[in-house]
Short mmCIF file of C-alpha atoms and ligand atoms in Angstrom, two decimals:
data_model
loop_
_atom_site.label_atom_id
_atom_site.label_comp_id
_atom_site.label_asym_id
_atom_site.label_seq_id
_atom_site.Cartn_x
_atom_site.Cartn_y
_atom_site.Cartn_z
CA MET A 862 112.83 146.72 159.10
CA ILE A 863 110.46 143.78 158.96
CA SER A 864 106.73 143.15 159.28
CA HIS A 865 103.63 141.60 157.85
CA PRO A 866 102.64 143.65 154.75
CA ASP A 867 100.90 146.94 155.43
CA ALA A 868 102.05 147.33 159.01
CA GLY A 869 103.76 150.53 157.90
CA LYS A 870 107.38 149.72 157.07
CA SER A 871 107.71 152.11 154.17
CA THR A 872 106.02 154.85 156.15
CA LEU A 873 108.25 154.30 159.16
CA THR A 874 111.39 154.16 157.01
CA GLU A 875 110.44 157.50 155.67
CA ALA A 876 109.65 158.88 159.11
CA LEU A 877 113.03 157.73 160.43
CA ALA A 878 114.80 159.41 157.57
CA LEU A 879 112.78 162.53 158.23
CA HIS A 880 113.79 162.55 161.85
CA ALA A 881 117.37 162.05 160.95
CA ARG A 882 116.82 164.95 158.57
CA VAL A 883 117.84 163.17 155.43
CA ILE A 884 114.72 164.52 153.80
CA ASN A 885 112.87 167.62 154.85
CA GLU A 886 109.35 166.55 154.30
CA ALA A 887 108.10 162.99 154.34
CA GLY A 888 106.82 161.69 151.08
CA HIS A 889 108.49 163.83 148.50
CA ILE A 890 111.01 161.43 147.11
CA HIS A 891 109.24 158.62 145.46
CA GLY A 892 105.91 156.92 145.30
CA LYS A 893 103.56 154.01 145.20
CA ALA A 894 100.58 154.46 142.92
CA GLY A 895 97.81 156.65 144.15
CA ARG A 896 99.34 157.66 147.39
CA LYS A 897 102.07 159.63 148.94
CA SER A 898 105.52 158.66 147.88
CA THR A 899 107.95 156.77 150.01
CA VAL A 900 111.69 156.58 149.94
CA SER A 901 112.18 152.91 149.53
CA ASP A 902 109.94 151.46 146.82
CA TRP A 903 110.66 151.49 143.17
CA MET A 904 109.53 148.85 140.77
CA ASP A 905 106.46 149.19 138.59
CA ILE A 906 104.75 146.20 140.14
CA GLU A 907 105.37 147.57 143.57
CA LYS A 908 103.79 150.80 142.55
CA ALA A 909 100.83 149.15 140.89
CA ARG A 910 100.15 146.88 143.82
CA GLY A 911 101.34 149.12 146.58
CA ILE A 912 103.68 146.51 148.04
CA SER A 913 107.42 146.60 148.42
CA ILE A 914 109.30 143.85 146.67
CA SER A 915 112.83 145.13 146.66
CA SER A 916 114.81 146.46 149.53
CA ALA A 917 116.58 149.75 149.66
CA ALA A 918 119.57 150.56 151.76
CA LEU A 919 119.28 153.86 153.47
CA GLN A 920 122.12 155.41 155.41
CA PHE A 921 121.77 158.37 157.69
CA GLU A 922 123.46 160.06 160.58
CA TYR A 923 121.75 160.57 163.86
CA GLN A 924 123.39 162.21 166.84
CA GLY A 925 126.88 161.36 165.77
CA SER A 926 126.16 157.75 164.79
CA VAL A 927 125.59 156.21 161.39
CA ILE A 928 122.52 154.04 160.93
CA ASN A 929 122.18 151.74 157.93
CA LEU A 930 118.59 150.85 157.36
CA VAL A 931 117.44 148.12 155.01
CA ASP A 932 113.79 147.85 154.20
CA THR A 933 112.50 144.39 153.31
CA PRO A 934 109.68 143.12 151.15
CA GLY A 935 106.72 142.34 153.36
CA HIS A 936 104.88 139.84 151.19
CA ALA A 937 105.42 136.19 152.09
CA ASP A 938 106.12 135.33 148.46
CA PHE A 939 109.34 137.28 148.72
CA SER A 940 110.46 135.81 152.03
CA GLU A 941 113.63 134.49 150.44
CA ASP A 942 114.65 138.04 149.71
CA THR A 943 113.88 139.08 153.27
CA TYR A 944 116.00 136.21 154.53
CA ARG A 945 118.95 137.40 152.44
CA VAL A 946 118.63 140.89 153.82
CA LEU A 947 118.44 139.57 157.37
CA ALA A 948 121.75 137.78 156.77
CA ALA A 949 123.31 141.22 156.47
CA VAL A 950 121.96 143.05 159.53
CA ASP A 951 122.90 143.39 163.19
CA SER A 952 119.41 143.94 164.50
CA ALA A 953 115.83 144.09 163.33
CA VAL A 954 112.90 146.40 163.96
CA MET A 955 109.60 144.51 163.87
CA LEU A 956 106.49 146.49 163.13
CA VAL A 957 103.16 145.30 164.47
CA ASP A 958 99.87 146.87 163.47
CA ALA A 959 98.07 147.78 166.72
CA ALA A 960 94.70 146.74 165.30
CA LYS A 961 95.87 143.46 163.79
CA GLY A 962 98.30 142.18 166.39
CA MET A 963 100.48 139.23 165.50
CA GLU A 964 99.88 138.28 161.87
CA PRO A 965 101.21 135.17 160.07
CA GLN A 966 104.20 136.89 158.50
CA THR A 967 105.02 138.61 161.82
CA LEU A 968 105.37 135.20 163.43
CA LYS A 969 107.44 133.75 160.61
CA LEU A 970 109.82 136.68 160.73
CA PHE A 971 110.22 136.50 164.51
CA GLU A 972 111.12 132.87 163.93
CA VAL A 973 113.70 133.71 161.25
CA CYS A 974 115.29 136.27 163.59
CA ARG A 975 115.46 133.71 166.37
CA HIS A 976 117.06 131.24 164.01
CA ARG A 977 119.64 133.78 162.89
CA ARG A 978 120.05 135.19 166.41
CA ILE A 979 119.11 138.70 165.39
CA PRO A 980 117.92 140.89 168.27
CA VAL A 981 114.49 142.39 167.62
CA LEU A 982 113.05 145.72 168.71
CA THR A 983 109.25 145.77 168.37
CA VAL A 984 107.25 148.82 167.38
CA ILE A 985 103.51 148.76 167.89
CA ASN A 986 102.47 151.01 165.04
CA LYS A 987 99.25 152.84 164.10
CA TRP A 988 98.40 153.74 167.71
CA ASP A 989 96.55 156.74 166.28
CA ARG A 990 93.83 154.33 165.14
CA PRO A 991 91.52 152.14 167.22
CA GLY A 992 93.21 148.84 168.02
CA HIS A 993 93.90 146.24 170.69
CA ASP A 994 94.54 146.97 174.33
CA ALA A 995 98.26 147.57 174.99
CA LEU A 996 98.61 144.98 177.77
CA GLN A 997 96.77 142.41 175.67
CA LEU A 998 99.18 143.03 172.82
CA MET A 999 102.11 142.37 175.16
CA ASP A 1000 100.50 139.09 176.24
CA GLU A 1001 100.05 138.15 172.61
CA VAL A 1002 103.69 138.90 171.75
CA PHE A 1003 104.84 136.72 174.62
CA ALA A 1004 102.40 133.89 173.96
CA LYS A 1005 103.16 133.68 170.26
CA THR A 1006 106.90 134.34 170.13
CA GLY A 1007 108.17 133.29 173.55
CA LEU A 1008 109.99 136.64 173.72
CA LYS A 1009 109.43 138.69 176.85
CA PRO A 1010 108.15 142.13 175.83
CA THR A 1011 110.03 144.85 177.74
CA PRO A 1012 108.42 148.17 176.76
CA LEU A 1013 110.66 151.24 176.74
CA THR A 1014 107.67 153.50 176.24
CA TRP A 1015 104.04 153.02 177.16
CA PRO A 1016 101.14 154.79 175.44
CA VAL A 1017 99.19 157.53 177.13
CA GLY A 1018 95.69 157.20 175.73
CA ILE A 1019 94.18 154.06 174.21
CA ALA A 1020 94.67 153.13 170.57
CA GLY A 1021 92.85 155.80 168.60
CA ASP A 1022 93.46 158.46 171.27
CA PHE A 1023 97.24 158.76 171.15
CA ARG A 1024 98.38 161.59 173.41
CA GLY A 1025 101.95 160.64 173.95
CA VAL A 1026 104.09 158.06 175.70
CA LEU A 1027 105.35 157.43 179.18
CA ASP A 1028 109.12 157.12 178.97
CA ARG A 1029 109.41 154.18 181.33
CA ARG A 1030 113.00 154.94 182.24
CA THR A 1031 112.69 158.64 183.12
CA GLY A 1032 109.09 158.47 184.33
CA ASN A 1033 108.24 161.56 182.27
CA MET A 1034 105.65 161.91 179.56
CA VAL A 1035 106.52 162.78 176.00
CA GLU A 1036 103.51 164.54 174.59
CA PHE A 1037 103.01 164.53 170.82
CA ALA A 1038 101.25 167.11 168.72
CA ARG A 1039 100.07 166.53 165.17
CA THR A 1040 101.37 168.43 162.21
CA ALA A 1041 99.43 168.68 158.97
CA GLY A 1042 99.13 165.12 157.64
CA GLY A 1043 102.21 164.07 159.58
CA ALA A 1044 104.25 165.49 156.74
CA THR A 1045 106.75 167.28 158.94
CA LEU A 1046 108.34 166.50 162.29
CA ALA A 1047 105.81 166.05 165.07
CA THR A 1048 106.27 168.40 168.00
CA MET A 1049 107.24 166.77 171.25
CA THR A 1050 106.95 168.26 174.70
CA THR A 1051 108.35 166.61 177.82
CA LEU A 1052 106.04 166.78 180.81
CA THR A 1053 106.92 165.89 184.40
CA PRO A 1054 104.61 163.32 186.03
CA ASP A 1055 102.75 166.13 187.81
CA GLU A 1056 102.29 168.11 184.64
CA ALA A 1057 101.17 164.96 182.80
CA LEU A 1058 98.64 164.18 185.51
CA ALA A 1059 97.27 167.71 185.47
CA LYS A 1060 96.85 167.65 181.74
CA HIS A 1061 95.96 164.07 180.91
CA ASP A 1062 94.39 162.93 184.14
CA VAL A 1063 93.00 159.39 183.95
CA HIS A 1064 94.91 158.62 180.75
CA TRP A 1065 98.21 159.35 182.46
CA GLN A 1066 97.17 157.49 185.61
CA THR A 1067 96.30 154.39 183.57
CA ALA A 1068 99.64 154.51 181.78
CA VAL A 1069 101.52 154.75 185.08
CA GLU A 1070 99.54 151.89 186.61
CA GLU A 1071 100.03 149.65 183.62
CA SER A 1072 103.72 150.45 183.55
CA GLU A 1073 103.97 149.40 187.19
CA LEU A 1074 102.21 146.15 186.36
CA LEU A 1075 104.80 145.52 183.66
CA SER A 1076 107.65 146.14 186.11
CA MET A 1077 106.16 143.66 188.55
CA ASP A 1078 106.02 141.11 185.75
CA ASP A 1079 109.70 141.42 184.72
CA GLY A 1080 108.77 143.71 181.88
CA ASP A 1081 111.67 146.18 182.23
CA LEU A 1082 114.52 146.48 179.76
CA ASP A 1083 117.03 143.67 180.10
CA LEU A 1084 119.83 144.37 177.66
CA GLU A 1085 121.34 140.95 177.87
CA ALA A 1086 118.01 139.20 177.29
CA TYR A 1087 117.36 141.42 174.26
CA ARG A 1088 120.76 140.71 172.73
CA ALA A 1089 120.34 136.98 173.43
CA HIS A 1090 116.94 136.99 171.76
CA ARG A 1091 114.98 136.18 174.90
CA ALA A 1092 113.26 139.56 175.16
CA THR A 1093 112.09 142.27 172.80
CA PRO A 1094 112.05 145.91 173.85
CA VAL A 1095 108.80 147.55 172.71
CA LEU A 1096 107.94 151.07 171.59
CA PHE A 1097 104.59 152.57 170.65
CA GLY A 1098 104.17 154.90 167.73
CA SER A 1099 102.37 156.16 164.72
CA ALA A 1100 104.60 156.22 161.68
CA VAL A 1101 102.12 158.23 159.69
CA LEU A 1102 101.94 160.99 162.31
CA ASN A 1103 105.65 160.78 163.12
CA PHE A 1104 104.87 159.92 166.73
CA GLY A 1105 107.39 157.81 168.63
CA VAL A 1106 109.92 157.89 165.85
CA ALA A 1107 112.57 159.85 167.74
CA GLN A 1108 112.21 157.31 170.57
CA LEU A 1109 112.92 154.49 168.13
CA LEU A 1110 116.05 156.21 166.83
CA ASP A 1111 117.24 156.85 170.39
CA ALA A 1112 116.62 153.21 171.29
CA LEU A 1113 118.53 152.01 168.23
CA LEU A 1114 121.54 154.11 169.20
CA GLU A 1115 121.39 153.10 172.80
CA ILE A 1116 120.69 149.39 172.77
CA ALA A 1117 120.92 147.92 169.26
CA PRO A 1118 124.28 146.18 168.79
CA ALA A 1119 126.91 147.95 166.72
CA PRO A 1120 128.76 145.92 164.07
CA ASP A 1121 130.92 143.29 165.69
CA GLU A 1122 133.21 140.48 164.59
CA ARG A 1123 131.59 138.06 162.10
CA LEU A 1124 132.17 134.35 162.01
CA ASP A 1125 133.34 132.93 158.71
CA GLU A 1126 132.18 129.66 157.21
CA SER A 1127 134.49 127.66 159.45
CA GLY A 1128 133.44 129.53 162.59
CA LYS A 1129 136.55 131.70 162.78
CA PRO A 1130 135.87 135.34 163.67
CA ARG A 1131 136.84 138.22 161.40
CA GLU A 1132 137.38 141.18 163.71
CA VAL A 1133 135.85 144.52 162.67
CA GLY A 1134 139.35 146.03 162.79
CA ALA A 1135 140.81 143.41 160.41
CA PRO A 1136 141.52 144.35 156.77
CA PHE A 1137 138.48 144.87 154.55
CA SER A 1138 135.96 142.08 154.13
CA GLY A 1139 132.31 141.91 153.18
CA PHE A 1140 129.76 139.71 151.48
CA VAL A 1141 127.10 140.02 148.81
CA PHE A 1142 123.62 139.63 150.26
CA LYS A 1143 121.61 140.81 147.33
CA VAL A 1144 121.92 141.34 143.60
CA GLN A 1145 119.43 143.51 141.85
CA ALA A 1146 118.88 145.17 138.52
CA GLY A 1147 116.39 147.31 136.74
CA MET A 1148 115.36 149.31 139.75
CA ASP A 1149 114.30 152.21 137.60
CA SER A 1150 114.43 153.12 133.98
CA ALA A 1151 117.21 155.68 134.44
CA HIS A 1152 119.62 153.05 135.74
CA ARG A 1153 119.30 149.84 133.77
CA ASP A 1154 122.17 148.15 135.46
CA ARG A 1155 122.94 145.52 137.97
CA LEU A 1156 123.90 146.19 141.54
CA ALA A 1157 125.53 143.80 143.98
CA TYR A 1158 124.86 144.89 147.54
CA ILE A 1159 127.74 144.26 149.90
CA ARG A 1160 127.62 144.42 153.64
CA VAL A 1161 130.98 145.58 154.94
CA CYS A 1162 132.07 143.30 157.80
CA SER A 1163 135.58 144.47 158.62
CA GLY A 1164 138.11 147.14 157.78
CA THR A 1165 137.61 150.02 155.38
CA PHE A 1166 136.14 149.71 151.93
CA GLU A 1167 137.83 152.12 149.54
CA ARG A 1168 136.43 152.79 146.13
CA GLY A 1169 138.99 152.17 143.43
CA GLY A 1170 140.81 149.67 145.60
CA VAL A 1171 141.33 146.11 144.48
CA VAL A 1172 139.83 143.33 146.60
CA THR A 1173 139.73 139.56 146.13
CA HIS A 1174 136.59 137.69 145.15
CA SER A 1175 136.32 134.57 147.32
CA ALA A 1176 134.61 132.34 144.77
CA SER A 1177 137.12 132.86 141.95
CA LYS A 1178 140.09 134.08 144.06
CA LYS A 1179 140.44 136.71 141.35
CA PRO A 1180 141.10 140.39 141.96
CA PHE A 1181 138.05 142.58 141.74
CA ALA A 1182 138.24 146.33 141.10
CA THR A 1183 135.73 148.44 143.01
CA LYS A 1184 135.63 151.40 140.72
CA TYR A 1185 131.89 151.98 140.73
CA ALA A 1186 130.58 151.90 144.25
CA GLN A 1187 127.36 153.58 145.22
CA GLN A 1188 124.96 154.16 147.98
CA VAL A 1189 121.40 153.65 146.89
CA PHE A 1190 118.65 155.66 148.43
CA GLY A 1191 115.29 155.21 146.71
CA GLN A 1192 116.00 156.38 143.20
CA ASP A 1193 118.94 158.50 144.21
CA ARG A 1194 122.44 157.21 144.02
CA GLN A 1195 125.61 158.63 145.36
CA THR A 1196 129.11 157.53 144.78
CA VAL A 1197 130.65 156.03 147.88
CA ASP A 1198 134.36 156.56 148.42
CA VAL A 1199 134.79 154.84 151.74
CA ALA A 1200 132.60 152.55 153.78
CA PHE A 1201 132.95 150.95 157.20
CA PRO A 1202 131.67 147.84 158.98
CA GLY A 1203 127.88 147.82 158.97
CA ASP A 1204 127.65 149.93 155.82
CA VAL A 1205 125.91 148.70 152.70
CA VAL A 1206 127.56 149.45 149.39
CA GLY A 1207 126.11 148.83 145.93
CA LEU A 1208 128.71 147.72 143.40
CA VAL A 1209 127.58 148.60 139.92
CA ASN A 1210 127.69 146.07 137.09
CA ALA A 1211 129.64 143.62 139.17
CA SER A 1212 128.52 140.73 136.99
CA ALA A 1213 130.89 138.21 138.58
CA LEU A 1214 129.31 138.58 142.00
CA ARG A 1215 126.62 136.22 143.29
CA VAL A 1216 124.61 136.24 146.50
CA GLY A 1217 126.76 134.75 149.26
CA ASP A 1218 130.13 135.62 147.67
CA SER A 1219 132.70 137.24 149.92
CA LEU A 1220 135.19 139.97 149.09
CA TYR A 1221 138.32 140.64 151.10
CA VAL A 1222 141.74 142.20 151.32
CA ASP A 1223 144.71 140.26 152.68
CA GLU A 1224 143.69 137.12 154.54
CA PHE A 1225 141.10 134.92 152.77
CA VAL A 1226 137.63 134.87 154.20
CA GLN A 1227 134.43 133.16 153.11
CA PHE A 1228 131.38 134.11 155.14
CA PRO A 1229 128.66 131.46 155.58
CA PRO A 1230 126.50 130.85 152.49
CA ILE A 1231 122.98 132.24 152.38
CA PRO A 1232 120.71 129.27 151.74
CA SER A 1233 118.12 129.18 148.96
CA PHE A 1234 114.62 128.28 150.05
CA ALA A 1235 112.69 125.20 149.07
CA PRO A 1236 110.59 126.21 146.07
CA GLU A 1237 106.93 125.18 146.07
CA HIS A 1238 105.78 126.54 142.71
CA PHE A 1239 107.12 125.52 139.34
CA ALA A 1240 106.50 126.70 135.78
CA VAL A 1241 108.09 126.17 132.37
CA ALA A 1242 109.19 129.43 130.74
CA ARG A 1243 109.27 129.89 126.96
CA ALA A 1244 110.00 132.90 124.78
CA LEU A 1245 106.81 134.01 123.04
CA ASP A 1246 108.83 135.24 120.08
CA SER A 1247 111.41 132.62 119.13
CA GLY A 1248 113.35 135.33 117.28
CA ARG A 1249 114.22 136.83 120.65
CA TYR A 1250 115.79 133.73 122.07
CA LYS A 1251 119.08 135.48 122.84
CA GLN A 1252 117.30 138.10 124.96
CA PHE A 1253 115.28 135.31 126.57
CA ARG A 1254 118.37 133.39 127.62
CA ARG A 1255 120.17 136.44 128.90
CA GLY A 1256 117.08 137.59 130.78
CA ILE A 1257 116.53 134.25 132.49
CA GLU A 1258 120.17 134.17 133.49
CA GLN A 1259 119.89 137.62 134.96
CA LEU A 1260 116.77 136.77 137.00
CA GLU A 1261 118.56 133.70 138.25
CA GLN A 1262 121.60 135.65 139.38
CA GLU A 1263 119.45 138.15 141.19
CA GLY A 1264 117.50 135.38 142.84
CA VAL A 1265 114.16 136.68 141.52
CA VAL A 1266 113.33 133.04 140.78
CA GLN A 1267 115.35 129.84 140.91
CA VAL A 1268 116.07 128.32 137.50
CA LEU A 1269 116.08 124.56 136.97
CA ARG A 1270 117.29 122.87 133.81
CA SER A 1271 117.49 119.43 132.31
CA ASP A 1272 118.70 117.98 129.02
CA LEU A 1273 115.22 116.76 128.33
CA ARG A 1274 113.63 120.19 128.59
CA GLY A 1275 116.54 122.01 127.02
CA ASP A 1276 117.65 125.61 127.38
CA GLN A 1277 114.62 126.88 125.49
CA ALA A 1278 112.26 125.72 128.20
CA PRO A 1279 113.83 126.06 131.64
CA VAL A 1280 111.72 125.51 134.74
CA LEU A 1281 111.29 128.53 136.98
CA ALA A 1282 110.89 127.68 140.65
CA ALA A 1283 109.52 130.00 143.30
CA VAL A 1284 108.70 130.16 146.99
CA GLY A 1285 105.58 132.19 146.19
CA PRO A 1286 103.68 132.70 142.91
CA MET A 1287 104.14 136.47 142.92
CA GLN A 1288 107.78 135.84 142.04
CA PHE A 1289 106.50 134.58 138.67
CA GLU A 1290 104.65 137.81 138.14
CA VAL A 1291 107.80 139.79 138.78
CA ALA A 1292 109.79 137.52 136.44
CA THR A 1293 107.23 137.83 133.62
CA HIS A 1294 106.99 141.57 134.06
CA ARG A 1295 110.73 142.09 134.03
CA MET A 1296 111.34 139.76 131.10
CA LYS A 1297 108.95 141.83 129.04
CA GLY A 1298 109.79 145.32 130.29
CA GLU A 1299 113.48 145.07 130.82
CA MET A 1300 114.92 142.10 128.99
CA GLY A 1301 112.88 142.57 125.82
CA ALA A 1302 111.62 138.98 125.74
CA GLU A 1303 107.99 138.29 126.52
CA ILE A 1304 107.49 134.86 128.06
CA SER A 1305 104.73 132.35 128.54
CA LEU A 1306 104.61 130.31 131.74
CA ASP A 1307 103.08 126.85 131.97
CA ARG A 1308 102.53 125.82 135.53
CA LEU A 1309 103.69 122.35 136.52
CA GLN A 1310 101.88 120.20 139.04
CA TYR A 1311 104.85 119.74 141.38
CA THR A 1312 104.65 121.15 144.90
CA LEU A 1313 107.69 119.67 146.63
CA ALA A 1314 111.43 119.66 146.04
CA ARG A 1315 114.13 117.51 147.62
CA ARG A 1316 117.87 117.68 147.16
CA THR A 1317 119.36 114.57 145.60
CA THR A 1318 122.73 113.52 144.17
CA LYS A 1319 123.88 112.83 140.65
CA GLU A 1320 123.90 109.04 140.97
CA TRP A 1321 120.17 109.04 141.76
CA VAL A 1322 119.12 111.25 138.89
CA ALA A 1323 118.42 108.55 136.30
CA GLU A 1324 116.59 106.22 138.70
CA LEU A 1325 114.36 108.92 140.18
CA ASP A 1326 113.63 110.47 136.82
CA ARG A 1327 112.16 107.16 135.60
CA GLN A 1328 109.41 107.25 138.25
CA SER A 1329 106.10 108.70 137.22
CA GLY A 1330 105.21 111.97 138.94
CA VAL A 1331 108.89 112.67 139.69
CA GLU A 1332 111.34 114.83 137.75
CA VAL A 1333 114.94 115.72 138.49
CA LEU A 1334 116.43 119.02 137.39
CA LEU A 1335 119.69 120.87 137.98
CA ARG A 1336 119.51 124.18 139.80
CA GLY A 1337 121.83 127.07 138.92
CA ASP A 1338 123.88 126.59 142.10
CA GLY A 1339 124.74 123.02 141.09
CA GLU A 1340 122.18 121.26 143.31
CA TRP A 1341 120.06 118.44 141.84
CA LEU A 1342 116.42 118.88 142.81
CA ALA A 1343 113.90 116.08 142.61
CA LEU A 1344 110.38 117.46 142.18
CA PHE A 1345 107.29 115.66 143.42
CA ALA A 1346 103.61 116.29 142.84
CA ASP A 1347 102.74 115.73 146.50
CA THR A 1348 103.83 114.13 149.77
CA TRP A 1349 102.20 110.86 148.80
CA ARG A 1350 104.42 110.57 145.72
CA LEU A 1351 107.48 111.52 147.77
CA GLY A 1352 106.60 108.93 150.41
CA ARG A 1353 106.19 106.20 147.83
CA THR A 1354 109.54 107.03 146.22
CA GLN A 1355 111.20 106.94 149.64
CA ARG A 1356 109.68 103.51 150.28
CA ASP A 1357 110.68 102.18 146.87
CA PHE A 1358 114.23 103.56 147.13
CA PRO A 1359 115.11 103.63 150.81
CA ASP A 1360 118.76 104.48 150.01
CA ALA A 1361 118.00 107.38 147.69
CA VAL A 1362 119.31 110.78 148.81
CA LEU A 1363 116.22 112.97 149.23
CA GLU A 1364 117.07 115.75 151.64
CA PRO A 1365 114.73 118.57 152.59
CA LEU A 1366 115.80 122.07 151.54
CA VAL A 1367 115.61 125.11 153.80
CA ALA A 1368 111.90 125.84 154.22
CA SER A 1369 110.74 129.42 154.19
CA ALA A 1370 109.66 129.27 157.82
CA ASP A 1371 113.13 128.20 159.04
P1 G4P B 1453 104.33 148.38 154.40
O1 G4P B 1453 105.50 149.10 153.79
O2 G4P B 1453 104.65 147.70 155.69
O3 G4P B 1453 103.59 147.49 153.47
O4 G4P B 1453 103.27 149.50 154.83
P2 G4P B 1453 103.10 150.99 154.33
O5 G4P B 1453 104.12 151.88 154.92
O6 G4P B 1453 102.94 150.99 152.85
O7 G4P B 1453 101.72 151.34 155.05
C1 G4P B 1453 100.54 150.64 154.77
C2 G4P B 1453 99.33 151.52 155.04
O8 G4P B 1453 99.28 151.85 156.43
C3 G4P B 1453 99.37 152.86 154.32
O9 G4P B 1453 98.05 153.21 154.04
C4 G4P B 1453 99.93 153.81 155.36
O10 G4P B 1453 99.58 155.14 155.15
C5 G4P B 1453 99.27 153.24 156.60
N1 G4P B 1453 100.01 153.57 157.83
C6 G4P B 1453 101.33 153.38 158.07
N2 G4P B 1453 101.64 153.77 159.32
C7 G4P B 1453 100.48 154.22 159.87
C8 G4P B 1453 100.13 154.76 161.15
O11 G4P B 1453 100.96 154.92 162.04
N3 G4P B 1453 98.83 155.07 161.33
C9 G4P B 1453 97.89 154.93 160.37
N4 G4P B 1453 96.64 155.29 160.67
N5 G4P B 1453 98.17 154.42 159.17
C10 G4P B 1453 99.45 154.08 158.92
P3 G4P B 1453 97.42 153.11 152.60
O12 G4P B 1453 95.95 153.15 152.75
O13 G4P B 1453 98.04 151.97 151.83
O14 G4P B 1453 97.91 154.40 151.92
P4 G4P B 1453 97.58 155.92 152.32
O15 G4P B 1453 96.77 156.40 151.19
O16 G4P B 1453 96.89 155.92 153.62
O17 G4P B 1453 98.93 156.56 152.39
#
């Protein structure tokens, strides 16, 4: 589930779970500050700011199928985290706010999905509130993403007057009725075209006419184009009123791809029926005070995961016992005994596991690495209380392993003053907050003036380091990063040392 912040991801996640009857009433599990609770947010900062930083994996059954839903942080500062999550999914649901249309993060995420070849279903959300014209929104999607919108449903009533949707494949109307605050399932009534016309008159007529226009313009579902990332099926809804949510679940079952073979690092497929394999796409700790531990999230790619079984860890080739495996659902956790391709399993206190590591049974497999983004913000971290240096070091290490921030070190700066590197400055806030609250080591951060990083090699370290306005540090994953104050400084270095290795890193918009 992806979107620009505030388009309604948490609300829709909750509504989906409600429809699948995981929870009986939306909003009773967990909460952001000052508003109704949602299933998938948990950290203090998230609550205070009302944004989601971490992603939750939510599994539910719907009409005989299992859906694994991962929520992603919406804020651009956490796009690296979103990228990791997207490495683990088979399809994405993009939420667009009907009043805001295509926002910057919407566009970036569409681009990431294209890059990773993830099919995208689009939901135009908040149709209960005044917003853009539906046809205009379709034009905007096409103009800005190059994806052909192929609506499955079409709204009856303009934004702000949401009566129901025209199911473009049956030709019937699904009429929605509000329940108190959208807290329980919305009632749906199916009306034949005649009944819809009698009851909704011009609103129905407009919907039918617009739907015909779409058909004339190649706007009908094309499964192959959707799977090949040339088209995006569209649904209209209101997450807060639970309108259109059943239609989204039905569409997911019907057209979203089920788990399929995955290519390993060398391009060789691992069939879903092969012995167990999976990879770590996220490591996270400190999700709530009751569980101060570290979870490695695995996406199962093939075979059957069995708790208690022994698998092999690709990076060390060592056996790894899967005794503590859990499913995480908001604050709730359940022990998982078996899991299948497409499932997400949280392995507890699996301290050897890093993002990108693979696990397997039998034949070796290493799935493609998940790239780190090019950091653009840098700050030196120091323990405020030098007596707590041990906690400081352990805490920084932990944040590094989770990918909360990247950690850069050099002999010159020493272990007491590592450089934290981030894609967005809010990552620093999270790091500071967690160092104090969880690791027991308050830190100070001194921002550095660098804005650019390039990958270099060991033989260039000394030479580059001598230049003013340039510093070379070693990142936790073994990459040497040369930091520059600005493009001018980078350009000058490139001119002065035309042979120097200075490669761009993956940018957040890739
Ligand atoms: P996010 O996870 O994508 O950041 O979005 P989130 O679900 O937190 O929703 C952001 C705001 O949009 C919330 O309002 C939420 O209630 C509202 N919202 C979500 N879906 C709909 C919808 O379909 N229609 C309308 N009208 N609003 C919707 P808030 O002001 O932050 O909180 P609240 O006090 O309204 O709950």
